[in-house]
PDB file of C-alpha atoms in Angstrom:
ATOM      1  CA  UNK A   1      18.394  13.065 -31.080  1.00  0.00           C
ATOM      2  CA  UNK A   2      17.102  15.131 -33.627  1.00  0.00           C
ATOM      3  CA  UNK A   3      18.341  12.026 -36.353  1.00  0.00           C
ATOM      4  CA  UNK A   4      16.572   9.643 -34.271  1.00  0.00           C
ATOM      5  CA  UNK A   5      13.356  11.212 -33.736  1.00  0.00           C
ATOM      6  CA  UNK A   6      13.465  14.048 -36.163  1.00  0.00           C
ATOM      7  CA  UNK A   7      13.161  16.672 -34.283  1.00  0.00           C
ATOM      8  CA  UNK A   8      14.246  20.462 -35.138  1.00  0.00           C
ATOM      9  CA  UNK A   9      17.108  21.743 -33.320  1.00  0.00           C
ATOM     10  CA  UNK A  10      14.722  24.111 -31.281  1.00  0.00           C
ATOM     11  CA  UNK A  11      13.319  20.715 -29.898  1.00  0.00           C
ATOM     12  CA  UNK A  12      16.451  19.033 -29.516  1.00  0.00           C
ATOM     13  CA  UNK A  13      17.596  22.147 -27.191  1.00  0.00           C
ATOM     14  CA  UNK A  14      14.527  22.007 -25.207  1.00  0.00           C
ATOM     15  CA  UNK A  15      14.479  18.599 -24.115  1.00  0.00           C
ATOM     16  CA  UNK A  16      18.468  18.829 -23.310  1.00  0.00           C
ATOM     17  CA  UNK A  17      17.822  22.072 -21.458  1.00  0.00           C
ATOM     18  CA  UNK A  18      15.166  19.776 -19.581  1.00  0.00           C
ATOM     19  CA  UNK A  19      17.189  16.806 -19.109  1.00  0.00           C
ATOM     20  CA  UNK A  20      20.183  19.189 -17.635  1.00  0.00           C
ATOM     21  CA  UNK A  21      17.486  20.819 -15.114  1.00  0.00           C
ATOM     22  CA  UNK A  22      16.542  17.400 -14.158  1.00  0.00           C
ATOM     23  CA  UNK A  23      19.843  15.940 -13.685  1.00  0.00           C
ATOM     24  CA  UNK A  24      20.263  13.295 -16.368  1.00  0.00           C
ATOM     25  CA  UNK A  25      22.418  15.295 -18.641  1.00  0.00           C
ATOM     26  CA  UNK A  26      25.109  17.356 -18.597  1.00  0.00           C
ATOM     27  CA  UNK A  27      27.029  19.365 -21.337  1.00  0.00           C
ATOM     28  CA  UNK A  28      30.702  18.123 -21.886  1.00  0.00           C
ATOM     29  CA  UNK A  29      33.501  20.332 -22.090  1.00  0.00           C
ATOM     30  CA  UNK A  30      33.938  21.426 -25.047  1.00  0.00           C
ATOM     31  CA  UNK A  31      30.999  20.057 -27.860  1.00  0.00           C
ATOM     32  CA  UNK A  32      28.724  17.076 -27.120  1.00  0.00           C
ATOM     33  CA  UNK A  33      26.734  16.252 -24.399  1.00  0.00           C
ATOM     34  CA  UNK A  34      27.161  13.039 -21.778  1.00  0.00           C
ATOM     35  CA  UNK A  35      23.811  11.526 -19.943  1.00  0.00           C
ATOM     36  CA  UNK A  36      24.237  10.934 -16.476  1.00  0.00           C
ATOM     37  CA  UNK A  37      23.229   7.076 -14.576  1.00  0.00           C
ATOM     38  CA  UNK A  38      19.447   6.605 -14.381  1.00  0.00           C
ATOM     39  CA  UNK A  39      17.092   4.021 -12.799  1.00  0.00           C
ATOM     40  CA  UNK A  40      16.984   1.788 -16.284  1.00  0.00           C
ATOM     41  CA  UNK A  41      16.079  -1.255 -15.012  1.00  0.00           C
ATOM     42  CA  UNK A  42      13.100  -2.043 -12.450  1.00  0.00           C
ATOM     43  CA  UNK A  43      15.802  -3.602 -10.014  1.00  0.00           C
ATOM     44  CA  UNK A  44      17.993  -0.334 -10.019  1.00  0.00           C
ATOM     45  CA  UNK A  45      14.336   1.261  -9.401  1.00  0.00           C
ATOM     46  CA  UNK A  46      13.710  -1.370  -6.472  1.00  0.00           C
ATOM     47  CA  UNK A  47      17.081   0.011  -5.076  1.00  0.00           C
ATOM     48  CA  UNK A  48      16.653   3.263  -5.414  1.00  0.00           C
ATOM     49  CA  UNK A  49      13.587   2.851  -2.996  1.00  0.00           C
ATOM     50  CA  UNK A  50      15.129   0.983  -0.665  1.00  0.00           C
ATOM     51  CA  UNK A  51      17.856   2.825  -0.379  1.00  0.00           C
ATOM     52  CA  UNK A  52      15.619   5.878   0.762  1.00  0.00           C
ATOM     53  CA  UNK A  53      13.969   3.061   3.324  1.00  0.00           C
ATOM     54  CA  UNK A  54      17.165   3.215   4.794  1.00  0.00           C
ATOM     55  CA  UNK A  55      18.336   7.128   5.250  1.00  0.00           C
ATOM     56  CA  UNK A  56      14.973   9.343   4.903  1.00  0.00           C
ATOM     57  CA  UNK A  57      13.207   7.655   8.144  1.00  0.00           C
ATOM     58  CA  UNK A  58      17.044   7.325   9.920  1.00  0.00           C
ATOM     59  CA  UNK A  59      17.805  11.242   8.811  1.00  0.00           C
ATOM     60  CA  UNK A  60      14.806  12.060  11.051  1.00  0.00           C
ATOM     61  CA  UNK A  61      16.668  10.514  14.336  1.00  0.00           C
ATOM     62  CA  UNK A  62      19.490  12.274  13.770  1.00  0.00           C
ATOM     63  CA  UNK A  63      20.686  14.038  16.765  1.00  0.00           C
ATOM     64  CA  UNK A  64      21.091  17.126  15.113  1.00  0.00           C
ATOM     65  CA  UNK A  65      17.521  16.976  13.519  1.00  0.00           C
ATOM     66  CA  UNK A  66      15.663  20.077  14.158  1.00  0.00           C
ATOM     67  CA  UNK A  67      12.174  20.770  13.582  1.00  0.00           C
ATOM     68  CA  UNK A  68      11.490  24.050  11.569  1.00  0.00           C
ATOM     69  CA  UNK A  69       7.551  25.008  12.022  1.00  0.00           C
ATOM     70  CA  UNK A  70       7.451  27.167   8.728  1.00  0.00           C
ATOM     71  CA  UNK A  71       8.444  24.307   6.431  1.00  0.00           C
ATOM     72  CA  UNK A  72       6.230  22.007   7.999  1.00  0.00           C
ATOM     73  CA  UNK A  73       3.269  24.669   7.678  1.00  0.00           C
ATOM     74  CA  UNK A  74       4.669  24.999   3.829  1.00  0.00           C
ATOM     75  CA  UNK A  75       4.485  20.953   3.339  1.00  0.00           C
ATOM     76  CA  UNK A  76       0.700  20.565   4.897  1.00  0.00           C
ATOM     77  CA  UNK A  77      -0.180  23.423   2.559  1.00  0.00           C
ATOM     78  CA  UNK A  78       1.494  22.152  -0.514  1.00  0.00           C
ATOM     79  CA  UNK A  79      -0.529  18.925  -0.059  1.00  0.00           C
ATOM     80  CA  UNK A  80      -3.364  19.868   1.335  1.00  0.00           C
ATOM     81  CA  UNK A  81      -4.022  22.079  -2.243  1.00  0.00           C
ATOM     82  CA  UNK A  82      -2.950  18.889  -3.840  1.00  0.00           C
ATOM     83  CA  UNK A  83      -6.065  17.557  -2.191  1.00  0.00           C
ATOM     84  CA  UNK A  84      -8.284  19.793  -3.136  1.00  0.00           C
ATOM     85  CA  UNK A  85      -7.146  20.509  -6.984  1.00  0.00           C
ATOM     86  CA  UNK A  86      -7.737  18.361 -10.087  1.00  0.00           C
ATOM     87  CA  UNK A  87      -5.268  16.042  -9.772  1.00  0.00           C
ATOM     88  CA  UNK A  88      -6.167  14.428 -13.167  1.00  0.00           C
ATOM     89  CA  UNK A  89      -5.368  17.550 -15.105  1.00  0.00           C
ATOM     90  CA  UNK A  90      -2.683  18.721 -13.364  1.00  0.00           C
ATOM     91  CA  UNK A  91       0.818  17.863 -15.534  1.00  0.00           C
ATOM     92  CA  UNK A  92       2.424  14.884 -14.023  1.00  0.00           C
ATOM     93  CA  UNK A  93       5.913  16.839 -13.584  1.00  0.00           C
ATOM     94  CA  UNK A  94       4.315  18.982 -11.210  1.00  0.00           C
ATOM     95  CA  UNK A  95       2.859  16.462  -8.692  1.00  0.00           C
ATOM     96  CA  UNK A  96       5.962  14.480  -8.773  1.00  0.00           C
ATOM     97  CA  UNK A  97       7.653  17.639  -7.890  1.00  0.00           C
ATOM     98  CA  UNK A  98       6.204  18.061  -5.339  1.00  0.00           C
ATOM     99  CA  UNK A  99       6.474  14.461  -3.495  1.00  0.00           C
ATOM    100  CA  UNK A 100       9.719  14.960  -4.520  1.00  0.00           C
ATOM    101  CA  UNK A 101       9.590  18.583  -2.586  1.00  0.00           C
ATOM    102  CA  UNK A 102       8.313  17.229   0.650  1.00  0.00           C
ATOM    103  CA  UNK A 103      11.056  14.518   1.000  1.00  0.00           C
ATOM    104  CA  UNK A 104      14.175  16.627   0.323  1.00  0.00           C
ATOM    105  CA  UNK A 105      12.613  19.067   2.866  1.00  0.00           C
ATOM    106  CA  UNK A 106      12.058  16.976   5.646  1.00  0.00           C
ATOM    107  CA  UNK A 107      15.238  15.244   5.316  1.00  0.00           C
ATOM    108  CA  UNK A 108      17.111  18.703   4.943  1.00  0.00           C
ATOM    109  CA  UNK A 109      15.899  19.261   8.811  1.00  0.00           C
ATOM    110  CA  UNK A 110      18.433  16.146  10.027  1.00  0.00           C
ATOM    111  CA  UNK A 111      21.000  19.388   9.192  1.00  0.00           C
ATOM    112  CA  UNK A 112      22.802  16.607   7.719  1.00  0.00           C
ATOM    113  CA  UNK A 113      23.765  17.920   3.973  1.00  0.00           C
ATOM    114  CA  UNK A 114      25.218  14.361   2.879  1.00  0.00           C
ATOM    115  CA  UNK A 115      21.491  13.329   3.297  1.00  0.00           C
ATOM    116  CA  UNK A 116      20.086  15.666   1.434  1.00  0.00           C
ATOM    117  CA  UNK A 117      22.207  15.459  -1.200  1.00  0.00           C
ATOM    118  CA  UNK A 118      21.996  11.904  -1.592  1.00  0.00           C
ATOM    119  CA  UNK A 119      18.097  11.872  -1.902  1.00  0.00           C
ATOM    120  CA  UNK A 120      18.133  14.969  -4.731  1.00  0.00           C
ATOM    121  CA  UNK A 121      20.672  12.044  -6.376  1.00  0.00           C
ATOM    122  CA  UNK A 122      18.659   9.262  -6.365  1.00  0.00           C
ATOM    123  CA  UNK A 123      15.167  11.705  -7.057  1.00  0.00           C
ATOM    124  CA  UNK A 124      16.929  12.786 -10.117  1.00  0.00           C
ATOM    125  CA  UNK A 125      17.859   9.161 -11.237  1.00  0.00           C
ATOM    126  CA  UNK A 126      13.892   7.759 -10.534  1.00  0.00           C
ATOM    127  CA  UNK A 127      12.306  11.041 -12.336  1.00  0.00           C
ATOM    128  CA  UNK A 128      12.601   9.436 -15.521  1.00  0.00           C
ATOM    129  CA  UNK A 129      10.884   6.034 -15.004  1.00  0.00           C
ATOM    130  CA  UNK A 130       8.191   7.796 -13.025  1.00  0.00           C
ATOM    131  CA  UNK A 131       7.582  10.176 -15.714  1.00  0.00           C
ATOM    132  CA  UNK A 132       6.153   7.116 -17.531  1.00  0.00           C
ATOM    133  CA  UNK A 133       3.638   6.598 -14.906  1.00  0.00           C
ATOM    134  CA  UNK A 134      -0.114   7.170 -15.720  1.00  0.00           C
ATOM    135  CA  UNK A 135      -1.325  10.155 -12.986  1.00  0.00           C
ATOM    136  CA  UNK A 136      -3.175   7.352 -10.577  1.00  0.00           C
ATOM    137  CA  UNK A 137      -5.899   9.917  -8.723  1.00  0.00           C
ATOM    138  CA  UNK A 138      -6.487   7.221  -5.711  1.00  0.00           C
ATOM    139  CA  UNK A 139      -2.584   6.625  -5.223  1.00  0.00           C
ATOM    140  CA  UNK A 140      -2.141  10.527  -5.268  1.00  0.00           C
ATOM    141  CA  UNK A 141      -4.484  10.571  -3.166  1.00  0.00           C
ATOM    142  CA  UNK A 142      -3.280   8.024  -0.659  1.00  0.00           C
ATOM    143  CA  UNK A 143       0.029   9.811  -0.645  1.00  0.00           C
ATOM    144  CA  UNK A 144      -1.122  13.042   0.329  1.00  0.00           C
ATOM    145  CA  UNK A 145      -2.744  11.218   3.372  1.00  0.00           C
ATOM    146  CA  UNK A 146       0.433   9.721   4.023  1.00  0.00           C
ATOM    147  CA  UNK A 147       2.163  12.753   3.791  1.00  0.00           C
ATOM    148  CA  UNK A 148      -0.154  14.683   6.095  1.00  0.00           C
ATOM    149  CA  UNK A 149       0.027  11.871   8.808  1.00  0.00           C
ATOM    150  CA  UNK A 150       4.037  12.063   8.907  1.00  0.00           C
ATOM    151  CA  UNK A 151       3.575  15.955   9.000  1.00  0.00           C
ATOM    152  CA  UNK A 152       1.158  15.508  12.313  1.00  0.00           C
ATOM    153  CA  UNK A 153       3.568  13.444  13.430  1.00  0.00           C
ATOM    154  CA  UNK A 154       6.407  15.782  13.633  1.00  0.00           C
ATOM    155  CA  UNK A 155       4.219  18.775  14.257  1.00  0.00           C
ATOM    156  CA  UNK A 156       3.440  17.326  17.664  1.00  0.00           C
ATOM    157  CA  UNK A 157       6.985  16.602  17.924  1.00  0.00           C
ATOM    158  CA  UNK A 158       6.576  12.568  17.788  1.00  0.00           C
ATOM    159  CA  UNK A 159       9.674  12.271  15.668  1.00  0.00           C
ATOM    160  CA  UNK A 160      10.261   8.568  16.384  1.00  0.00           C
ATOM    161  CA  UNK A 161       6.467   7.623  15.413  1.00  0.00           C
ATOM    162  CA  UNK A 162       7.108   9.796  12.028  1.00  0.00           C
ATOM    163  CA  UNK A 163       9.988   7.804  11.300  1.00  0.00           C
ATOM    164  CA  UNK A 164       8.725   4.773  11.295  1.00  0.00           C
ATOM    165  CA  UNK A 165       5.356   6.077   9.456  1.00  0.00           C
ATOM    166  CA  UNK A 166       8.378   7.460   6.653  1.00  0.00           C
ATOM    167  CA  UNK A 167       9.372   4.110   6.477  1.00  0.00           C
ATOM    168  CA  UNK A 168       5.774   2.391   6.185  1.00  0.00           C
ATOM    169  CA  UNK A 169       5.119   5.009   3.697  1.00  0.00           C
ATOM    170  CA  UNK A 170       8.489   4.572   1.356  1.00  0.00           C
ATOM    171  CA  UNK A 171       7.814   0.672   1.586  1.00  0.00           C
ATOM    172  CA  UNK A 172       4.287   1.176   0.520  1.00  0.00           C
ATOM    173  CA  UNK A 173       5.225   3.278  -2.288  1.00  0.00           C
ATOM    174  CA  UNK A 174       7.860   0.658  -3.127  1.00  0.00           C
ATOM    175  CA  UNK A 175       5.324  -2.250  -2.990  1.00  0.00           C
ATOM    176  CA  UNK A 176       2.743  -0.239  -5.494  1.00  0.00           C
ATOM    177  CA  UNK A 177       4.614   1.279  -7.652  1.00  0.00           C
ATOM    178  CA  UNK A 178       7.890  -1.641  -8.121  1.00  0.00           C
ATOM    179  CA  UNK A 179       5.110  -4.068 -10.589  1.00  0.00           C
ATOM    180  CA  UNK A 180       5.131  -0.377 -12.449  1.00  0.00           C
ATOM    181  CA  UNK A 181       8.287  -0.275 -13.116  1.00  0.00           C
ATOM    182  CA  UNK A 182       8.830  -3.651 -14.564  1.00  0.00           C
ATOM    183  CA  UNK A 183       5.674  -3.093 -16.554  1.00  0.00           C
ATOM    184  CA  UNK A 184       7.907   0.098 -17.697  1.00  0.00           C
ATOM    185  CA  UNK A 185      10.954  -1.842 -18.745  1.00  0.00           C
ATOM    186  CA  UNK A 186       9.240  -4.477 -20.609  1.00  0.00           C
ATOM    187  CA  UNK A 187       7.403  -1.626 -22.397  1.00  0.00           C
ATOM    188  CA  UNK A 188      10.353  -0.089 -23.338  1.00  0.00           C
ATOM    189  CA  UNK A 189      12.240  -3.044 -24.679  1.00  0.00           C
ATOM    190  CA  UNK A 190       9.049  -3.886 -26.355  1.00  0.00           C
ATOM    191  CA  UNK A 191       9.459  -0.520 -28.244  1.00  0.00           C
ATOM    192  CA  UNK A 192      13.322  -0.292 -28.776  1.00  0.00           C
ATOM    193  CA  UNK A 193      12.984  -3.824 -30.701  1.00  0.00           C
ATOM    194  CA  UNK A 194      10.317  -2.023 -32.760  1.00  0.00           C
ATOM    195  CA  UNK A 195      13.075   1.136 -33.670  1.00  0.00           C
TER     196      UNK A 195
END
């Protein structure tokens, strides 16, 4: 890294502290460092997506699903204040932390841990491609919405209708954001022939 792009070792560190955090890297045993599988290609992106069609709105019938009031409350207020702040000046990371946030925390309440951890897995992978998206206000905007109608949803215990509003809502995403992602990869090899 710091051949490639010349940066000091200070910078090198930073962004493999990052990339560890995030869960794209991981230091080998010993010296040397090994990056971990990542959506590369707009189809693995595609599958990503509709792989969380299929368990997020499923982890929410789950027999042992349970609803838990306080992170509920937590979720409306995290995006309610998404809402209302300046979403265009507000670092990218941190709103896609937190639709990242209000995923793994409704699907933690299936008490099913294999769920869970398979979402943080597939969040991690997707992190990087996304991180290449352009903060679109409206879309933000539009997901907070969404967000806030599966959250009335289970607050007033409908958990079948906020299933199926999960699933209209991953499908959406996957419909906006899967031209993105090919726009991404051609960008990308556009720029590696260029190196």
């Amino acid at each position: 890294m710091r051949q490639r792009y010349g940066w000091t070792k200070a910078k090198a560190a930073d962004q493999l502290v990052r990339a560890v955090r995030e869960g794209w890297a991981e230091r080998k045993e010993g010296y040397g460092w090994r990056l971990l599988p990542v959506a590369k290609t707009p189809e693995a992106f595609d599958e990503i997506y509709r792989f969380r069609m299929a368990i997020e709105p499923t982890a929410m019938l789950e027999p042992s699903f349970q609803l838990d009031h306080k992170i509920l409350d937590e979720q409306r207020r995290i995006q309610e204040d998404m809402l209302n702040m300046d979403l265009s000046s507000t670092p990218g990371e941190a709103l896609l932390q937190n639709g990242a946030l209000f995923h793994e925390e409704l699907i933690k309440l299936s008490e099913n841990p294999f769920f869970h951890m398979a979402l943080q897995r597939v969040n991690r992978m997707r992190r990087l491609m996304e991180y290449r998206a352009e903060v679109n206000c409206e879309r933000l905007i539009e997901q907070c919405t969404e967000h806030l109608e599966i959250l009335s949803y289970l607050e007033s215990g409908n958990v079948a209708d906020a299933s199926y509003r999960m699933r209209q809502h991953l499908s959406g995403a996957l419909k906006r954001k899967s031209p993105l992602a090919r726009n991404w990869a051609y960008d990308k090899e556009r720029n590696d022939e260029h190196l």
